[in-house]
PDB file of C-alpha atoms in Angstrom:
ATOM      1  CA  MET T   1     -13.057  94.813 -89.740  1.00  0.00           C
ATOM      2  CA  ASP T   2     -11.548  93.370 -86.559  1.00  0.00           C
ATOM      3  CA  ARG T   3     -13.733  95.065 -83.821  1.00  0.00           C
ATOM      4  CA  THR T   4     -10.989  94.657 -80.747  1.00  0.00           C
ATOM      5  CA  ARG T   5      -8.650  96.783 -82.712  1.00  0.00           C
ATOM      6  CA  THR T   6     -11.573  99.092 -83.638  1.00  0.00           C
ATOM      7  CA  VAL T   7     -12.454  99.854 -80.109  1.00  0.00           C
ATOM      8  CA  ARG T   8      -9.255  99.994 -78.938  1.00  0.00           C
ATOM      9  CA  ARG T   9      -8.235 102.776 -81.722  1.00  0.00           C
ATOM     10  CA  CYS T  10     -11.298 104.407 -80.338  1.00  0.00           C
ATOM     11  CA  VAL T  11     -10.006 104.748 -76.833  1.00  0.00           C
ATOM     12  CA  ALA T  12      -6.609 105.832 -78.150  1.00  0.00           C
ATOM     13  CA  VAL T  13      -8.077 108.767 -79.873  1.00  0.00           C
ATOM     14  CA  THR T  14     -10.953 110.210 -78.087  1.00  0.00           C
ATOM     15  CA  GLY T  15      -8.776 111.094 -75.292  1.00  0.00           C
ATOM     16  CA  ALA T  16     -11.765 110.493 -73.199  1.00  0.00           C
ATOM     17  CA  LEU T  17     -11.074 108.453 -69.816  1.00  0.00           C
ATOM     18  CA  THR T  18      -9.813 104.954 -70.467  1.00  0.00           C
ATOM     19  CA  LEU T  19     -11.438 102.951 -67.879  1.00  0.00           C
ATOM     20  CA  LEU T  20      -8.668 100.956 -66.181  1.00  0.00           C
ATOM     21  CA  ALA T  21      -9.088  97.684 -64.465  1.00  0.00           C
ATOM     22  CA  ALA T  22      -6.745  94.572 -63.342  1.00  0.00           C
ATOM     23  CA  GLY T  23      -6.580  93.286 -66.424  1.00  0.00           C
ATOM     24  CA  GLY T  24      -5.386  96.485 -68.432  1.00  0.00           C
ATOM     25  CA  ALA T  25      -7.690  98.893 -70.369  1.00  0.00           C
ATOM     26  CA  ARG T  26     -11.494  98.216 -71.860  1.00  0.00           C
ATOM     27  CA  ALA T  27     -13.343 100.478 -74.291  1.00  0.00           C
ATOM     28  CA  HIS T  28     -15.203 103.612 -73.803  1.00  0.00           C
ATOM     29  CA  PRO T  29     -18.801 103.210 -73.323  1.00  0.00           C
ATOM     30  CA  PRO T  30     -21.616 104.794 -74.872  1.00  0.00           C
ATOM     31  CA  ARG T  31     -23.140 107.132 -72.630  1.00  0.00           C
ATOM     32  CA  GLY T  32     -26.651 107.690 -74.428  1.00  0.00           C
ATOM     33  CA  ILE T  33     -30.058 107.421 -72.868  1.00  0.00           C
ATOM     34  CA  VAL T  34     -32.836 109.322 -72.947  1.00  0.00           C
ATOM     35  CA  ALA T  35     -36.590 109.128 -71.700  1.00  0.00           C
ATOM     36  CA  ALA T  36     -39.387 110.202 -74.282  1.00  0.00           C
ATOM     37  CA  PRO T  37     -42.963 111.710 -72.944  1.00  0.00           C
ATOM     38  CA  ASP T  38     -44.330 108.059 -74.117  1.00  0.00           C
ATOM     39  CA  GLY T  39     -42.626 106.650 -71.377  1.00  0.00           C
ATOM     40  CA  THR T  40     -40.403 105.071 -74.369  1.00  0.00           C
ATOM     41  CA  VAL T  41     -36.549 104.612 -72.897  1.00  0.00           C
ATOM     42  CA  TYR T  42     -33.922 104.898 -76.013  1.00  0.00           C
ATOM     43  CA  ALA T  43     -30.184 103.801 -75.183  1.00  0.00           C
ATOM     44  CA  SER T  44     -27.168 103.078 -76.891  1.00  0.00           C
ATOM     45  CA  MET T  45     -25.973  99.456 -76.499  1.00  0.00           C
ATOM     46  CA  LEU T  46     -22.532 101.278 -78.409  1.00  0.00           C
ATOM     47  CA  THR T  47     -23.061  98.819 -81.223  1.00  0.00           C
ATOM     48  CA  HIS T  48     -26.471  99.433 -81.682  1.00  0.00           C
ATOM     49  CA  VAL T  49     -29.505 101.279 -80.419  1.00  0.00           C
ATOM     50  CA  ILE T  50     -32.529  99.685 -78.226  1.00  0.00           C
ATOM     51  CA  ALA T  51     -36.267 100.855 -77.196  1.00  0.00           C
ATOM     52  CA  ILE T  52     -37.376 100.004 -73.720  1.00  0.00           C
ATOM     53  CA  SER T  53     -41.030 100.062 -73.673  1.00  0.00           C
ATOM     54  CA  PRO T  54     -43.320 101.550 -70.800  1.00  0.00           C
ATOM     55  CA  THR T  55     -44.252  97.765 -70.160  1.00  0.00           C
ATOM     56  CA  GLY T  56     -40.889  96.510 -69.897  1.00  0.00           C
ATOM     57  CA  ALA T  57     -40.157  94.976 -73.772  1.00  0.00           C
ATOM     58  CA  ALA T  58     -37.147  96.160 -75.230  1.00  0.00           C
ATOM     59  CA  ARG T  59     -35.916  95.801 -78.699  1.00  0.00           C
ATOM     60  CA  GLU T  60     -33.614  96.825 -81.190  1.00  0.00           C
ATOM     61  CA  ILE T  61     -34.382  99.584 -83.207  1.00  0.00           C
ATOM     62  CA  TYR T  62     -31.076 100.473 -85.318  1.00  0.00           C
ATOM     63  CA  ARG T  63     -27.693  98.551 -85.900  1.00  0.00           C
ATOM     64  CA  PRO T  64     -25.281 100.792 -88.345  1.00  0.00           C
ATOM     65  CA  PRO T  65     -22.398  98.727 -89.373  1.00  0.00           C
ATOM     66  CA  ASP T  66     -19.216  98.253 -87.953  1.00  0.00           C
ATOM     67  CA  THR T  67     -19.887 101.428 -86.098  1.00  0.00           C
ATOM     68  CA  HIS T  68     -20.044 102.950 -82.301  1.00  0.00           C
ATOM     69  CA  ILE T  69     -22.522 105.091 -81.320  1.00  0.00           C
ATOM     70  CA  HIS T  70     -21.804 106.852 -77.908  1.00  0.00           C
ATOM     71  CA  ALA T  71     -24.465 109.567 -77.348  1.00  0.00           C
ATOM     72  CA  LEU T  72     -28.272 110.106 -78.423  1.00  0.00           C
ATOM     73  CA  ALA T  73     -30.395 112.922 -77.895  1.00  0.00           C
ATOM     74  CA  LEU T  74     -34.180 113.566 -77.857  1.00  0.00           C
ATOM     75  CA  ALA T  75     -35.677 116.382 -80.178  1.00  0.00           C
ATOM     76  CA  ALA T  76     -38.536 118.411 -79.512  1.00  0.00           C
ATOM     77  CA  ASP T  77     -40.665 116.490 -81.702  1.00  0.00           C
ATOM     78  CA  GLY T  78     -40.268 113.351 -80.106  1.00  0.00           C
ATOM     79  CA  SER T  79     -37.391 111.722 -82.756  1.00  0.00           C
ATOM     80  CA  VAL T  80     -33.798 110.722 -80.964  1.00  0.00           C
ATOM     81  CA  TRP T  81     -30.510 111.727 -82.550  1.00  0.00           C
ATOM     82  CA  GLY T  82     -27.663 109.716 -82.300  1.00  0.00           C
ATOM     83  CA  GLU T  83     -24.215 110.312 -83.236  1.00  0.00           C
ATOM     84  CA  GLY T  84     -22.299 107.288 -85.291  1.00  0.00           C
ATOM     85  CA  SER T  85     -17.880 107.055 -85.844  1.00  0.00           C
ATOM     86  CA  VAL T  86     -16.741 103.908 -88.470  1.00  0.00           C
ATOM     87  CA  PHE T  87     -12.690 103.501 -88.130  1.00  0.00           C
ATOM     88  CA  ILE T  88     -11.181 103.838 -91.563  1.00  0.00           C
ATOM     89  CA  PRO T  89      -7.829 101.213 -91.077  1.00  0.00           C
ATOM     90  CA  ALA T  90      -6.604 102.676 -94.216  1.00  0.00           C
ATOM     91  CA  ASN T  91      -5.529 105.921 -93.277  1.00  0.00           C
ATOM     92  CA  GLU T  92      -6.376 105.820 -89.556  1.00  0.00           C
ATOM     93  CA  THR T  93      -9.330 108.310 -89.569  1.00  0.00           C
ATOM     94  CA  TYR T  94     -13.170 108.385 -88.749  1.00  0.00           C
ATOM     95  CA  ARG T  95     -16.142 108.134 -90.867  1.00  0.00           C
ATOM     96  CA  GLU T  96     -18.791 110.204 -88.709  1.00  0.00           C
ATOM     97  CA  ALA T  97     -22.482 110.760 -89.328  1.00  0.00           C
ATOM     98  CA  ILE T  98     -25.542 112.370 -87.330  1.00  0.00           C
ATOM     99  CA  TRP T  99     -28.952 109.939 -87.912  1.00  0.00           C
ATOM    100  CA  ARG T 100     -32.564 111.152 -86.795  1.00  0.00           C
ATOM    101  CA  TYR T 101     -34.867 108.020 -85.333  1.00  0.00           C
ATOM    102  CA  ARG T 102     -38.816 108.561 -85.685  1.00  0.00           C
ATOM    103  CA  PRO T 103     -40.771 106.056 -84.185  1.00  0.00           C
ATOM    104  CA  GLY T 104     -42.651 104.377 -87.340  1.00  0.00           C
ATOM    105  CA  ARG T 105     -40.570 106.110 -89.964  1.00  0.00           C
ATOM    106  CA  GLY T 106     -37.111 104.571 -89.258  1.00  0.00           C
ATOM    107  CA  VAL T 107     -33.814 105.747 -89.530  1.00  0.00           C
ATOM    108  CA  ASP T 108     -32.114 108.988 -91.722  1.00  0.00           C
ATOM    109  CA  TYR T 109     -29.240 110.208 -91.955  1.00  0.00           C
ATOM    110  CA  ARG T 110     -28.948 114.129 -90.703  1.00  0.00           C
ATOM    111  CA  THR T 111     -25.149 114.568 -91.376  1.00  0.00           C
ATOM    112  CA  GLY T 112     -22.848 112.350 -93.422  1.00  0.00           C
ATOM    113  CA  PRO T 113     -21.086 110.175 -93.240  1.00  0.00           C
ATOM    114  CA  LEU T 114     -18.306 112.811 -93.375  1.00  0.00           C
ATOM    115  CA  VAL T 115     -14.845 111.891 -92.687  1.00  0.00           C
ATOM    116  CA  ASP T 116     -13.612 115.567 -91.320  1.00  0.00           C
ATOM    117  CA  PRO T 117     -17.221 117.636 -90.417  1.00  0.00           C
ATOM    118  CA  GLU T 118     -16.742 120.843 -89.518  1.00  0.00           C
ATOM    119  CA  PRO T 119     -17.073 122.007 -86.054  1.00  0.00           C
ATOM    120  CA  GLY T 120     -20.230 122.769 -84.830  1.00  0.00           C
ATOM    121  CA  LEU T 121     -22.379 120.174 -85.868  1.00  0.00           C
ATOM    122  CA  GLY T 122     -23.864 118.133 -82.848  1.00  0.00           C
ATOM    123  CA  LEU T 123     -26.834 116.417 -81.476  1.00  0.00           C
ATOM    124  CA  LEU T 124     -27.832 119.148 -79.542  1.00  0.00           C
ATOM    125  CA  ARG T 125     -30.407 121.917 -81.610  1.00  0.00           C
ATOM    126  CA  ASP T 126     -31.638 124.742 -79.313  1.00  0.00           C
ATOM    127  CA  SER T 127     -35.077 126.412 -79.660  1.00  0.00           C
ATOM    128  CA  LYS T 128     -33.581 128.380 -82.296  1.00  0.00           C
ATOM    129  CA  GLY T 129     -32.528 125.661 -84.512  1.00  0.00           C
ATOM    130  CA  CYS T 130     -28.418 126.093 -83.741  1.00  0.00           C
ATOM    131  CA  THR T 131     -26.906 123.018 -83.200  1.00  0.00           C
ATOM    132  CA  TRP T 132     -24.142 122.851 -80.069  1.00  0.00           C
ATOM    133  CA  GLN T 133     -20.847 120.399 -80.015  1.00  0.00           C
ATOM    134  CA  LEU T 134     -18.167 120.064 -77.024  1.00  0.00           C
ATOM    135  CA  GLY T 135     -14.943 119.870 -78.798  1.00  0.00           C
ATOM    136  CA  GLN T 136     -11.431 119.935 -77.258  1.00  0.00           C
ATOM    137  CA  ALA T 137      -8.218 121.311 -78.558  1.00  0.00           C
ATOM    138  CA  ALA T 138      -5.379 118.707 -79.560  1.00  0.00           C
ATOM    139  CA  ARG T 139      -2.350 120.705 -77.463  1.00  0.00           C
ATOM    140  CA  THR T 140      -3.719 121.377 -74.511  1.00  0.00           C
ATOM    141  CA  GLY T 141      -6.920 119.431 -74.202  1.00  0.00           C
ATOM    142  CA  ALA T 142      -8.883 122.641 -73.112  1.00  0.00           C
ATOM    143  CA  LYS T 143     -12.823 122.453 -74.049  1.00  0.00           C
ATOM    144  CA  LEU T 144     -14.067 124.391 -76.971  1.00  0.00           C
ATOM    145  CA  VAL T 145     -17.814 124.905 -77.327  1.00  0.00           C
ATOM    146  CA  TYR T 146     -19.056 125.583 -80.714  1.00  0.00           C
ATOM    147  CA  ARG T 147     -22.421 126.605 -81.903  1.00  0.00           C
ATOM    148  CA  LYS T 148     -24.066 126.331 -85.418  1.00  0.00           C
ATOM    149  CA  CYS T 149     -26.947 127.922 -86.936  1.00  0.00           C
ATOM    150  CA  GLY T 150     -28.343 127.492 -90.609  1.00  0.00           C
ATOM    151  CA  ALA T 151     -25.758 127.526 -92.740  1.00  0.00           C
ATOM    152  CA  ALA T 152     -23.377 129.800 -91.093  1.00  0.00           C
ATOM    153  CA  PRO T 153     -19.720 128.995 -90.185  1.00  0.00           C
ATOM    154  CA  ALA T 154     -19.761 127.995 -86.507  1.00  0.00           C
ATOM    155  CA  ARG T 155     -19.453 130.254 -83.770  1.00  0.00           C
ATOM    156  CA  LEU T 156     -16.699 129.228 -80.800  1.00  0.00           C
ATOM    157  CA  VAL T 157     -18.993 130.724 -77.908  1.00  0.00           C
ATOM    158  CA  PHE T 158     -16.545 128.913 -75.334  1.00  0.00           C
ATOM    159  CA  GLY T 159     -12.752 128.567 -75.281  1.00  0.00           C
ATOM    160  CA  ALA T 160      -9.545 129.938 -76.528  1.00  0.00           C
ATOM    161  CA  VAL T 161      -8.815 131.108 -80.005  1.00  0.00           C
ATOM    162  CA  SER T 162      -5.385 130.179 -79.895  1.00  0.00           C
ATOM    163  CA  ASP T 163      -7.050 126.662 -78.586  1.00  0.00           C
ATOM    164  CA  ALA T 164      -9.333 126.654 -81.643  1.00  0.00           C
ATOM    165  CA  ARG T 165      -6.723 127.242 -84.438  1.00  0.00           C
ATOM    166  CA  GLY T 166      -5.142 124.161 -82.922  1.00  0.00           C
ATOM    167  CA  TYR T 167      -8.017 122.047 -83.054  1.00  0.00           C
ATOM    168  CA  ARG T 168      -7.627 118.714 -84.859  1.00  0.00           C
ATOM    169  CA  PRO T 169      -8.742 115.711 -83.551  1.00  0.00           C
ATOM    170  CA  ILE T 170      -9.717 113.075 -85.456  1.00  0.00           C
ATOM    171  CA  LEU T 171     -12.886 112.686 -83.986  1.00  0.00           C
ATOM    172  CA  LYS T 172     -15.018 115.700 -83.943  1.00  0.00           C
ATOM    173  CA  LEU T 173     -18.311 114.736 -81.847  1.00  0.00           C
ATOM    174  CA  ASP T 174     -18.854 115.801 -78.692  1.00  0.00           C
ATOM    175  CA  ARG T 175     -15.659 114.838 -76.651  1.00  0.00           C
ATOM    176  CA  ALA T 176     -17.430 114.353 -73.271  1.00  0.00           C
ATOM    177  CA  GLY T 177     -21.426 114.216 -71.771  1.00  0.00           C
ATOM    178  CA  THR T 178     -23.378 117.441 -72.530  1.00  0.00           C
ATOM    179  CA  ALA T 179     -26.969 118.562 -72.324  1.00  0.00           C
ATOM    180  CA  LEU T 180     -29.645 121.675 -73.122  1.00  0.00           C
ATOM    181  CA  ASP T 181     -31.396 123.322 -70.010  1.00  0.00           C
ATOM    182  CA  GLY T 182     -34.583 124.679 -70.561  1.00  0.00           C
ATOM    183  CA  ASN T 183     -33.263 128.342 -71.097  1.00  0.00           C
ATOM    184  CA  GLY T 184     -31.043 126.581 -74.100  1.00  0.00           C
ATOM    185  CA  HIS T 185     -27.595 126.830 -72.882  1.00  0.00           C
ATOM    186  CA  LEU T 186     -25.422 124.592 -73.035  1.00  0.00           C
ATOM    187  CA  LEU T 187     -23.916 122.195 -69.769  1.00  0.00           C
ATOM    188  CA  PHE T 188     -21.178 120.187 -70.143  1.00  0.00           C
ATOM    189  CA  ARG T 189     -18.638 118.098 -68.264  1.00  0.00           C
ATOM    190  CA  ASP T 190     -15.017 119.834 -68.355  1.00  0.00           C
ATOM    191  CA  GLY T 191     -12.246 117.627 -66.455  1.00  0.00           C
ATOM    192  CA  ASP T 192     -14.004 117.499 -62.343  1.00  0.00           C
ATOM    193  CA  LYS T 193     -16.181 120.045 -63.542  1.00  0.00           C
ATOM    194  CA  VAL T 194     -19.618 120.998 -64.905  1.00  0.00           C
ATOM    195  CA  ARG T 195     -20.112 124.217 -66.821  1.00  0.00           C
ATOM    196  CA  ARG T 196     -23.056 126.113 -67.838  1.00  0.00           C
ATOM    197  CA  VAL T 197     -22.597 128.526 -71.402  1.00  0.00           C
ATOM    198  CA  ALA T 198     -24.902 130.676 -73.216  1.00  0.00           C
ATOM    199  CA  ALA T 199     -25.503 131.113 -76.765  1.00  0.00           C
ATOM    200  CA  ASP T 200     -23.818 134.934 -75.926  1.00  0.00           C
ATOM    201  CA  GLY T 201     -20.363 133.222 -74.415  1.00  0.00           C
ATOM    202  CA  ARG T 202     -21.311 134.079 -70.867  1.00  0.00           C
ATOM    203  CA  ALA T 203     -20.531 130.869 -68.641  1.00  0.00           C
ATOM    204  CA  GLU T 204     -20.135 129.866 -65.216  1.00  0.00           C
ATOM    205  CA  THR T 205     -19.339 126.521 -63.151  1.00  0.00           C
ATOM    206  CA  LEU T 206     -21.595 124.920 -61.329  1.00  0.00           C
ATOM    207  CA  ALA T 207     -19.951 122.298 -59.846  1.00  0.00           C
ATOM    208  CA  SER T 208     -16.366 121.424 -59.177  1.00  0.00           C
ATOM    209  CA  GLY T 209     -14.302 118.040 -57.261  1.00  0.00           C
ATOM    210  CA  LEU T 210     -16.582 116.112 -59.484  1.00  0.00           C
ATOM    211  CA  SER T 211     -14.403 112.052 -60.735  1.00  0.00           C
ATOM    212  CA  ARG T 212     -12.728 112.858 -64.022  1.00  0.00           C
ATOM    213  CA  ASP T 213     -14.973 111.119 -66.234  1.00  0.00           C
ATOM    214  CA  GLY T 214     -16.135 112.588 -69.429  1.00  0.00           C
ATOM    215  CA  PHE T 215     -19.356 110.444 -68.806  1.00  0.00           C
ATOM    216  CA  GLY T 216     -23.397 111.143 -69.313  1.00  0.00           C
ATOM    217  CA  LEU T 217     -24.957 114.095 -67.700  1.00  0.00           C
ATOM    218  CA  ALA T 218     -28.590 115.451 -67.728  1.00  0.00           C
ATOM    219  CA  ALA T 219     -30.320 118.807 -66.899  1.00  0.00           C
ATOM    220  CA  ILE T 220     -33.672 118.843 -64.701  1.00  0.00           C
ATOM    221  CA  PRO T 221     -35.819 121.281 -63.718  1.00  0.00           C
ATOM    222  CA  GLY T 222     -34.825 124.784 -61.735  1.00  0.00           C
ATOM    223  CA  GLY T 223     -31.452 124.998 -63.239  1.00  0.00           C
ATOM    224  CA  GLY T 224     -30.088 121.536 -61.587  1.00  0.00           C
ATOM    225  CA  VAL T 225     -28.181 118.842 -63.293  1.00  0.00           C
ATOM    226  CA  LEU T 226     -27.750 114.826 -62.797  1.00  0.00           C
ATOM    227  CA  VAL T 227     -24.089 113.583 -63.419  1.00  0.00           C
ATOM    228  CA  ALA T 228     -22.972 110.508 -63.682  1.00  0.00           C
ATOM    229  CA  GLU T 229     -19.625 109.415 -61.788  1.00  0.00           C
ATOM    230  CA  PHE T 230     -18.389 106.550 -63.288  1.00  0.00           C
ATOM    231  CA  ALA T 231     -15.217 106.550 -61.043  1.00  0.00           C
ATOM    232  CA  ARG T 232     -17.197 106.733 -57.904  1.00  0.00           C
ATOM    233  CA  ALA T 233     -19.829 104.580 -58.903  1.00  0.00           C
ATOM    234  CA  ARG T 234     -22.915 107.143 -58.296  1.00  0.00           C
ATOM    235  CA  VAL T 235     -25.294 109.177 -59.832  1.00  0.00           C
ATOM    236  CA  VAL T 236     -25.032 113.152 -57.928  1.00  0.00           C
ATOM    237  CA  GLU T 237     -27.676 115.751 -58.268  1.00  0.00           C
ATOM    238  CA  VAL T 238     -26.053 119.681 -58.456  1.00  0.00           C
ATOM    239  CA  ARG T 239     -28.253 122.179 -57.701  1.00  0.00           C
ATOM    240  CA  ALA T 240     -27.280 125.608 -56.717  1.00  0.00           C
ATOM    241  CA  GLY T 241     -23.776 124.570 -55.896  1.00  0.00           C
ATOM    242  CA  ARG T 242     -24.462 121.703 -53.885  1.00  0.00           C
ATOM    243  CA  THR T 243     -24.376 118.119 -54.687  1.00  0.00           C
ATOM    244  CA  ARG T 244     -25.661 115.269 -53.400  1.00  0.00           C
ATOM    245  CA  VAL T 245     -25.824 111.475 -53.852  1.00  0.00           C
ATOM    246  CA  ILE T 246     -29.143 109.997 -55.830  1.00  0.00           C
ATOM    247  CA  ASP T 247     -28.038 106.849 -56.408  1.00  0.00           C
ATOM    248  CA  ARG T 248     -25.227 104.224 -56.538  1.00  0.00           C
ATOM    249  CA  SER T 249     -24.561 101.473 -58.294  1.00  0.00           C
ATOM    250  CA  ALA T 250     -24.354  97.785 -57.510  1.00  0.00           C
ATOM    251  CA  PRO T 251     -20.914  95.965 -56.697  1.00  0.00           C
ATOM    252  CA  GLY T 252     -19.322  95.606 -60.106  1.00  0.00           C
ATOM    253  CA  TRP T 253     -20.923  98.437 -61.862  1.00  0.00           C
ATOM    254  CA  ALA T 254     -21.022 102.113 -62.775  1.00  0.00           C
ATOM    255  CA  PRO T 255     -22.694 104.753 -64.502  1.00  0.00           C
ATOM    256  CA  THR T 256     -21.791 106.103 -67.607  1.00  0.00           C
ATOM    257  CA  GLY T 257     -25.178 107.894 -68.589  1.00  0.00           C
ATOM    258  CA  ILE T 258     -28.465 109.215 -66.785  1.00  0.00           C
ATOM    259  CA  ALA T 259     -32.010 110.224 -67.957  1.00  0.00           C
ATOM    260  CA  ARG T 260     -34.994 111.238 -65.476  1.00  0.00           C
ATOM    261  CA  ARG T 261     -38.657 111.566 -66.870  1.00  0.00           C
ATOM    262  CA  GLY T 262     -40.574 112.980 -63.965  1.00  0.00           C
ATOM    263  CA  GLY T 263     -40.045 111.033 -60.955  1.00  0.00           C
ATOM    264  CA  THR T 264     -38.429 107.936 -62.437  1.00  0.00           C
ATOM    265  CA  LEU T 265     -34.619 108.052 -62.821  1.00  0.00           C
ATOM    266  CA  HIS T 266     -33.361 105.544 -65.635  1.00  0.00           C
ATOM    267  CA  ILE T 267     -29.581 104.610 -65.670  1.00  0.00           C
ATOM    268  CA  LEU T 268     -27.140 103.370 -68.381  1.00  0.00           C
ATOM    269  CA  GLU T 269     -24.162 101.504 -66.315  1.00  0.00           C
ATOM    270  CA  ALA T 270     -21.525  99.379 -67.618  1.00  0.00           C
ATOM    271  CA  SER T 271     -19.806  96.617 -65.933  1.00  0.00           C
ATOM    272  CA  LEU T 272     -16.484  96.746 -64.137  1.00  0.00           C
ATOM    273  CA  HIS T 273     -13.823  94.613 -66.304  1.00  0.00           C
ATOM    274  CA  ARG T 274     -13.018  91.162 -64.783  1.00  0.00           C
ATOM    275  CA  PRO T 275     -10.761  89.360 -67.073  1.00  0.00           C
ATOM    276  CA  GLY T 276     -12.713  86.115 -68.456  1.00  0.00           C
ATOM    277  CA  THR T 277     -15.621  87.504 -68.302  1.00  0.00           C
ATOM    278  CA  PRO T 278     -17.729  90.070 -71.102  1.00  0.00           C
ATOM    279  CA  ASP T 279     -18.212  93.167 -70.226  1.00  0.00           C
ATOM    280  CA  ARG T 280     -21.903  94.379 -70.292  1.00  0.00           C
ATOM    281  CA  LEU T 281     -24.330  97.245 -70.592  1.00  0.00           C
ATOM    282  CA  ARG T 282     -27.667  97.498 -68.710  1.00  0.00           C
ATOM    283  CA  VAL T 283     -29.939  99.839 -68.644  1.00  0.00           C
ATOM    284  CA  ARG T 284     -31.324 100.299 -64.860  1.00  0.00           C
ATOM    285  CA  THR T 285     -34.789 102.236 -63.936  1.00  0.00           C
ATOM    286  CA  CYS T 286     -35.513 103.704 -59.989  1.00  0.00           C
ATOM    287  CA  ASP T 287     -38.782 104.740 -59.075  1.00  0.00           C
ATOM    288  CA  ALA T 288     -41.042 105.038 -56.237  1.00  0.00           C
ATOM    289  CA  ALA T 289     -41.696 101.380 -56.663  1.00  0.00           C
ATOM    290  CA  GLY T 290     -37.847 100.884 -56.027  1.00  0.00           C
ATOM    291  CA  CYS T 291     -35.252  99.747 -59.230  1.00  0.00           C
ATOM    292  CA  ARG T 292     -35.191  97.426 -61.591  1.00  0.00           C
ATOM    293  CA  VAL T 293     -32.796  95.929 -64.950  1.00  0.00           C
ATOM    294  CA  ARG T 294     -34.985  96.788 -67.627  1.00  0.00           C
ATOM    295  CA  ALA T 295     -32.237  95.467 -70.634  1.00  0.00           C
ATOM    296  CA  SER T 296     -28.806  94.283 -70.655  1.00  0.00           C
ATOM    297  CA  SER T 297     -26.045  93.582 -73.507  1.00  0.00           C
ATOM    298  CA  VAL T 298     -22.831  92.669 -73.765  1.00  0.00           C
ATOM    299  CA  LEU T 299     -20.502  95.120 -74.936  1.00  0.00           C
TER     300      LEU T 299
END
């Protein structure tokens, strides 16, 4: 399969932010990064996933063939869950899967690969074992939040039923950054806003006026949320309706994903496109000792 063609189709079909540069459009980079309790950081390099040990050693743990991995999630048992999509050129559809990585036991597939997975099959799993998935209406672009519990059909907990009837995207994995907070509520990106929705459908807007990216966010204790603003090359913290900048990327870089464990911030960054130079991804860690690059890869 031609990788360039696959990447371009991924950008066109997902409806996610196309990153523009002087030389045109580039692939939508991943937003998946999580920090485990033992200090290991897992990050998606789009075509593969790496694990960075507390000592800083990075190693590849999973590379599925011809697959793009955009998001990761950390489960309560310490396993890492990821999604993957493979473009099928014969009929211009995607085969999608959800997999699980358990340290010392490797990877097993939890869902798929499927050409048309049902709504509600997502990476995020709450304390009741229900999965959450953020969709997007094909007609209006409005966000749709589904929650699926066991074998029962998924339930629409956010969004209009009329939009849900027209929900026919080719890709059904999360359409933007998502996270579960400590109360089991879903946090998600919606244009220039970050919203929070409960299982009973109660929703509120936590912040607005953010850059209209679809990139990562992370819940933090006390009801706050960290947001990667790619277009503004910064990470912001939102608490009680107030937004403050907590990190700025170096020139030529911008954040796509965030994870925080204790007082340490881990940031997945993508390079800004420059014609004639390869696009890159890297993981940068910031703590009391300062900031340092932990790993990097060509996109």
